[in-house]
Tab-separated table of C-alpha atoms in Angstrom:
chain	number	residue	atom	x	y	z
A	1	UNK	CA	-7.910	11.388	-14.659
A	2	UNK	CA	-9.849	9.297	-12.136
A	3	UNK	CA	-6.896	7.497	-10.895
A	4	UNK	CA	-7.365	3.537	-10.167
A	5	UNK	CA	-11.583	3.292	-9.014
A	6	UNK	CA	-13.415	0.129	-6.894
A	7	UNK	CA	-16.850	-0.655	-7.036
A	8	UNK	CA	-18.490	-1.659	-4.684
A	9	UNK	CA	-17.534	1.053	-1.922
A	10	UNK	CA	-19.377	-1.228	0.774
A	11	UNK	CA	-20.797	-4.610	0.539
A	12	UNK	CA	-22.655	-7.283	2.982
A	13	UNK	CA	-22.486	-10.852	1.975
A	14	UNK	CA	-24.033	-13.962	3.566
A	15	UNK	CA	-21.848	-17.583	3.744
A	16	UNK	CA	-21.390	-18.881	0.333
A	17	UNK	CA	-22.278	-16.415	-1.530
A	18	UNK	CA	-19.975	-15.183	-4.389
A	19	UNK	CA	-19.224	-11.539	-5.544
A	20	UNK	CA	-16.607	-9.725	-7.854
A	21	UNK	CA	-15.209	-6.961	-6.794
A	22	UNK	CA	-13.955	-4.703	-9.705
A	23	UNK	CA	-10.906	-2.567	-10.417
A	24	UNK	CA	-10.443	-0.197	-12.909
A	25	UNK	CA	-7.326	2.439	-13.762
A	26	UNK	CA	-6.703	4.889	-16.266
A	27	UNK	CA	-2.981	5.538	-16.104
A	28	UNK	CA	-1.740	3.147	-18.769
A	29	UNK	CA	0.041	1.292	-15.432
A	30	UNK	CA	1.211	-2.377	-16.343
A	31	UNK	CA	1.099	-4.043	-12.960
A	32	UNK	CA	-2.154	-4.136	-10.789
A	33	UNK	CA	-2.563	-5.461	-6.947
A	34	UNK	CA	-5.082	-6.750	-5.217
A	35	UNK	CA	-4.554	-6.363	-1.196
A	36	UNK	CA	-6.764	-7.402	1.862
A	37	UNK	CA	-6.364	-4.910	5.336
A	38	UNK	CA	-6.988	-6.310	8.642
A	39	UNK	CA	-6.609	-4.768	11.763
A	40	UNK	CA	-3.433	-4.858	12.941
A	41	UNK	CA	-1.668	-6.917	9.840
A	42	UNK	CA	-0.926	-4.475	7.443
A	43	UNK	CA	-1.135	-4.542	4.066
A	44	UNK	CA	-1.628	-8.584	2.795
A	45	UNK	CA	-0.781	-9.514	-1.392
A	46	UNK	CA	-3.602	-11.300	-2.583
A	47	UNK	CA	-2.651	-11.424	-6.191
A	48	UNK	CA	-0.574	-9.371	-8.478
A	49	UNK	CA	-1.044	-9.109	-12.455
A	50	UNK	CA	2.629	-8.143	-13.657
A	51	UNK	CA	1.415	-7.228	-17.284
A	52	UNK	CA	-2.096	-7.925	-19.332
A	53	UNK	CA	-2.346	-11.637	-19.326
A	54	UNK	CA	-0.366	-12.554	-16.509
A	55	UNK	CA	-1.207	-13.424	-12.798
A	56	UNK	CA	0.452	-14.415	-9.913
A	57	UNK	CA	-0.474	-15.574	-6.370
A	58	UNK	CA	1.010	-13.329	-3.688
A	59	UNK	CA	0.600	-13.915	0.037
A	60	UNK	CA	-2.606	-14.961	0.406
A	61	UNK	CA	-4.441	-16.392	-2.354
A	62	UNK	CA	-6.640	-19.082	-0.703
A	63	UNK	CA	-10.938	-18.250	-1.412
A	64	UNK	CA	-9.940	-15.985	-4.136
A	65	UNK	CA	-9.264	-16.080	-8.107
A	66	UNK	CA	-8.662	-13.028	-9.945
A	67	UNK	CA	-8.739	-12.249	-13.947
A	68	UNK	CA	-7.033	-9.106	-15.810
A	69	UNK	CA	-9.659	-8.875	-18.006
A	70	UNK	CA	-7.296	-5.389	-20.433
A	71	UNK	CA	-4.848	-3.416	-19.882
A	72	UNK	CA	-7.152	-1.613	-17.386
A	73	UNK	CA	-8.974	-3.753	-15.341
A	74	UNK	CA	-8.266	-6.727	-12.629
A	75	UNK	CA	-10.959	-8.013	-11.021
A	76	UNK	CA	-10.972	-10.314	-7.947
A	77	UNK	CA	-13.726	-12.611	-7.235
A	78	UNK	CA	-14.996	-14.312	-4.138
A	79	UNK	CA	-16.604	-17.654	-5.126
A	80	UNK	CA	-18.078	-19.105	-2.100
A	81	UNK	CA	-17.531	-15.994	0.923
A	82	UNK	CA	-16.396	-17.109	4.417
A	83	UNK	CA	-16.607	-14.443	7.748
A	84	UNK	CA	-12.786	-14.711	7.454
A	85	UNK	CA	-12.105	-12.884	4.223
A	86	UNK	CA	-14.457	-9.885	5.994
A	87	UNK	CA	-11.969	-7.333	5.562
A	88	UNK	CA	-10.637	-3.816	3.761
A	89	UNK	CA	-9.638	-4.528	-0.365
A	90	UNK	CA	-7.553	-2.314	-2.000
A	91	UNK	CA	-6.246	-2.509	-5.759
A	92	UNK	CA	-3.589	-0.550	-6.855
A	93	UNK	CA	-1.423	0.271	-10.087
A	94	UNK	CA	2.187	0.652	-10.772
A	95	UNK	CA	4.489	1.297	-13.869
A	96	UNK	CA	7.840	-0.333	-13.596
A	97	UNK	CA	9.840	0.765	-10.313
A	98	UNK	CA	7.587	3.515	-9.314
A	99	UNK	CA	4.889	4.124	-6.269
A	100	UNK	CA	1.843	2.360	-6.547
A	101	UNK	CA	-1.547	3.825	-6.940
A	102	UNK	CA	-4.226	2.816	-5.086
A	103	UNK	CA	-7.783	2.551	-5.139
A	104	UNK	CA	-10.445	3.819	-1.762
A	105	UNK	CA	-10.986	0.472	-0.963
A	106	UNK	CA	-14.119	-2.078	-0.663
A	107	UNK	CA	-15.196	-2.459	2.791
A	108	UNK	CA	-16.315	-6.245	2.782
A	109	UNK	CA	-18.402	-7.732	5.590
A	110	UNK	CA	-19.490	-11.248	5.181
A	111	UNK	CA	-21.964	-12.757	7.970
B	1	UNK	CA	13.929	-11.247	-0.285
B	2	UNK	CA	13.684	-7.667	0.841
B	3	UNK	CA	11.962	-6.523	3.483
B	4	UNK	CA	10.812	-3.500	5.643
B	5	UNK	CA	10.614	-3.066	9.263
B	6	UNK	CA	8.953	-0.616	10.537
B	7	UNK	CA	9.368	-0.120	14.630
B	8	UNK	CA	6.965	1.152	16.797
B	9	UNK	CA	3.214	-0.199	15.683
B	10	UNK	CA	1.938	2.710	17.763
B	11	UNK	CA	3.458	6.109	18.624
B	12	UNK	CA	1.963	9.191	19.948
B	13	UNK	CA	2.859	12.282	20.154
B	14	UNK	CA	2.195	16.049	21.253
B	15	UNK	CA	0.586	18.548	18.906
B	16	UNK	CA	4.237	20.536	17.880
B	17	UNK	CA	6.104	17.898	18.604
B	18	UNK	CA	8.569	16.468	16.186
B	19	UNK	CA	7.310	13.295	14.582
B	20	UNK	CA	9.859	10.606	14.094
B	21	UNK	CA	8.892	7.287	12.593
B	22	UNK	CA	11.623	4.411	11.529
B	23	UNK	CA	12.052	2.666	8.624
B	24	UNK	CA	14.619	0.200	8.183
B	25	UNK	CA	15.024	-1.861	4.740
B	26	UNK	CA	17.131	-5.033	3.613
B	27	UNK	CA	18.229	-5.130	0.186
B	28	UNK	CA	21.586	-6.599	-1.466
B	29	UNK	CA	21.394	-3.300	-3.841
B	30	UNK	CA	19.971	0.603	-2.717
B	31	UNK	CA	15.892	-0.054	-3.383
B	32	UNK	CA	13.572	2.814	-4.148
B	33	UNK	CA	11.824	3.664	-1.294
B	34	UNK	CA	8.301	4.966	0.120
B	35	UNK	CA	6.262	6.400	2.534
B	36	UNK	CA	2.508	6.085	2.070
B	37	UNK	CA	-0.244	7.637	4.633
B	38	UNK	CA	-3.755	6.265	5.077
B	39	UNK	CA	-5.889	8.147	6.805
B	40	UNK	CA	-9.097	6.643	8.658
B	41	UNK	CA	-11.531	4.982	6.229
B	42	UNK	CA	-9.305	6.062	2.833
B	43	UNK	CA	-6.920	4.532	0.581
B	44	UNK	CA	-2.628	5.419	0.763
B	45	UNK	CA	-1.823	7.937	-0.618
B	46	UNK	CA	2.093	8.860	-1.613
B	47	UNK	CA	3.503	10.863	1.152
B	48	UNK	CA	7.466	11.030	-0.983
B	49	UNK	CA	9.699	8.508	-2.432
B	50	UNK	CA	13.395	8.140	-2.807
B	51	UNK	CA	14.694	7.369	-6.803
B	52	UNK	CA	18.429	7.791	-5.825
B	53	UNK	CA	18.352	11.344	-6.239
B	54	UNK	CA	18.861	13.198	-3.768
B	55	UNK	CA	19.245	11.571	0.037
B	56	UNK	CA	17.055	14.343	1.920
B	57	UNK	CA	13.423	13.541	0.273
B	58	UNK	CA	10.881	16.529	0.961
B	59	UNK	CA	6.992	15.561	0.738
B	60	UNK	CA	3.517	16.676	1.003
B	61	UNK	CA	2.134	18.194	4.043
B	62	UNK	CA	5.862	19.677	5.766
B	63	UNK	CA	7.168	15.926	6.259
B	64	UNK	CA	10.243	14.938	5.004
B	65	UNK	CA	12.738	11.506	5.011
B	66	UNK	CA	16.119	10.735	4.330
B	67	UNK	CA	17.835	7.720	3.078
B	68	UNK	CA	20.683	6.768	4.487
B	69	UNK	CA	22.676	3.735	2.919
B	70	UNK	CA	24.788	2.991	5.863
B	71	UNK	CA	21.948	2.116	8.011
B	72	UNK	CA	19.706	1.233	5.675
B	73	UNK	CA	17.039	3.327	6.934
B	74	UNK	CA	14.573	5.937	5.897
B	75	UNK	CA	12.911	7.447	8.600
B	76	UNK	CA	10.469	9.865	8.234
B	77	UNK	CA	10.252	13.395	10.425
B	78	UNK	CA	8.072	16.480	10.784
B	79	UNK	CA	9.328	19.442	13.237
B	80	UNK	CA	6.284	19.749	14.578
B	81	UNK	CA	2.991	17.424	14.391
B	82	UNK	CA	-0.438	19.193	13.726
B	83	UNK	CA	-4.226	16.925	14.750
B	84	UNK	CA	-4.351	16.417	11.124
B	85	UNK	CA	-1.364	14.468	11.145
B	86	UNK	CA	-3.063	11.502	13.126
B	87	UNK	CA	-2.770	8.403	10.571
B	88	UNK	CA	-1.271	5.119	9.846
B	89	UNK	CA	2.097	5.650	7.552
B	90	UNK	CA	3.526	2.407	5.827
B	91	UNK	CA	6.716	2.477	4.348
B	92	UNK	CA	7.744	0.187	1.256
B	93	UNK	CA	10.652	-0.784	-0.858
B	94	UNK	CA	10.693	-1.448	-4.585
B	95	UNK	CA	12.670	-4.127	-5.773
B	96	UNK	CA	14.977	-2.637	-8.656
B	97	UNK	CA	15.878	-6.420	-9.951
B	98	UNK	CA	12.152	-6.766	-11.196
B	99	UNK	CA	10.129	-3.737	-11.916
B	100	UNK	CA	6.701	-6.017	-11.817
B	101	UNK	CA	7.240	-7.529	-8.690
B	102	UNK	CA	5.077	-5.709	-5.957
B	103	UNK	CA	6.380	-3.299	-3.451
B	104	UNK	CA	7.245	-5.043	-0.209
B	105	UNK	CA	5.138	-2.885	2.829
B	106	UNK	CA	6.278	-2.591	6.418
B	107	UNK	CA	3.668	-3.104	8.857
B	108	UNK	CA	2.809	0.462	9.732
B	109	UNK	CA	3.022	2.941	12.440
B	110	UNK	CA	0.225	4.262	13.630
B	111	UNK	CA	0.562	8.046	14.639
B	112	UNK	CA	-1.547	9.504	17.688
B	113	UNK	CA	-1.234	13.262	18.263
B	114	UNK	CA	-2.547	14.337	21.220
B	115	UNK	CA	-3.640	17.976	22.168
């Protein structure tokens, strides 16, 4: 039971470039988050997938666009990369009212 | 809307020292609540939760929290803080109107120990 896994640990992206950065979990969880972590702001809600085929914007959904592609994975993809979305991603899982589960995080740095 | 305040974005403390961090919630019915721990350059990870069981909630590494409905709060405590303790701890609430919706974070506290 691997939990809720990112990929790519660490990445390095120039202006304008575009990336995906995928999320994975294997605890049957309905919900899945995406987050950004900047020093000194806490956690920030990028977007939110309440079931399979649903998304939602949370609180900062500007430069990103995300897809639940099953039950199991969300994915959240950069299309054109600006230095201010250089940051910590997490995903995490949930299951009704519970805790969330969250991934180790993608360390993004875009130059 | 709920919401979480956390106060203190800093505190430090001596190694043995008790650890005292506040949590304060606002909710028109009693949430579930959460304390989460990230430690430098790693994900949260569940420290304990609150699912209207019992008010005094014990978790993992000797900390403990307890919920108290009359001041909305749920602080969390440790008698005595080790090195290892140094972290950021968030605290969240889940909104039991809509089990979807995400779990509203404070800000965090980040705790120093000192030697």
């Amino acid at each position: 039971n691997a939990g809720v896994t990112q990929t790519p640990k660490f990445q390095v992206l120039k202006t304008g470039q575009s990336m995906t950065l995928q999320c994975a979990q294997d605890m049957n969880h309905n919900s899945m988050y995406w987050y950004r972590q900047d020093p000194g702001m806490g956690l920030r809600l990028i977007y939110y997938s309440a079931s399979e085929g649903t998304t939602d914007k949370g609180e900062v959904p500007n430069g990103y666009n995300v897809s639940r592609l099953n039950k199991r994975e969300f994915s959240l993809r950069l299309e054109s990369a600006a230095p201010s979305q250089t940051s910590v991603y997490f995903c995490a899982s949930r299951q009704s009212f519970y805790e969330q589960y969250f991934g180790p995080g993608t360390r993004l740095t875009v130059t | 809307a709920q919401s979480v305040t956390q106060l203190g974005s800093h505190v430090s403390v001596s190694e043995g020292a008790l650890v005292l961090l506040r949590c304060n919630y606002s909710s028109s019915v009693p949430p579930y609540l959460f304390w989460y721990v990230q430690y430098p350059n790693q994900g949260l990870q569940l420290l304990l939760k609150y699912t209207s069981a019992a008010t005094l909630v014990k978790g993992i590494n000797g900390f403990e929290a307890e919920f108290k409905k009359s001041e909305t709060s749920f602080h969390l405590t440790k008698p005595s803080a080790h090195m290892s303790d140094a972290a950021e701890y968030f605290c969240a609430v889940s909104d039991l109107n809509s089990g979807n919706t995400p779990l509203v974070f404070g800000k965090g506290t980040r705790l120093s120990v000192i030697a």
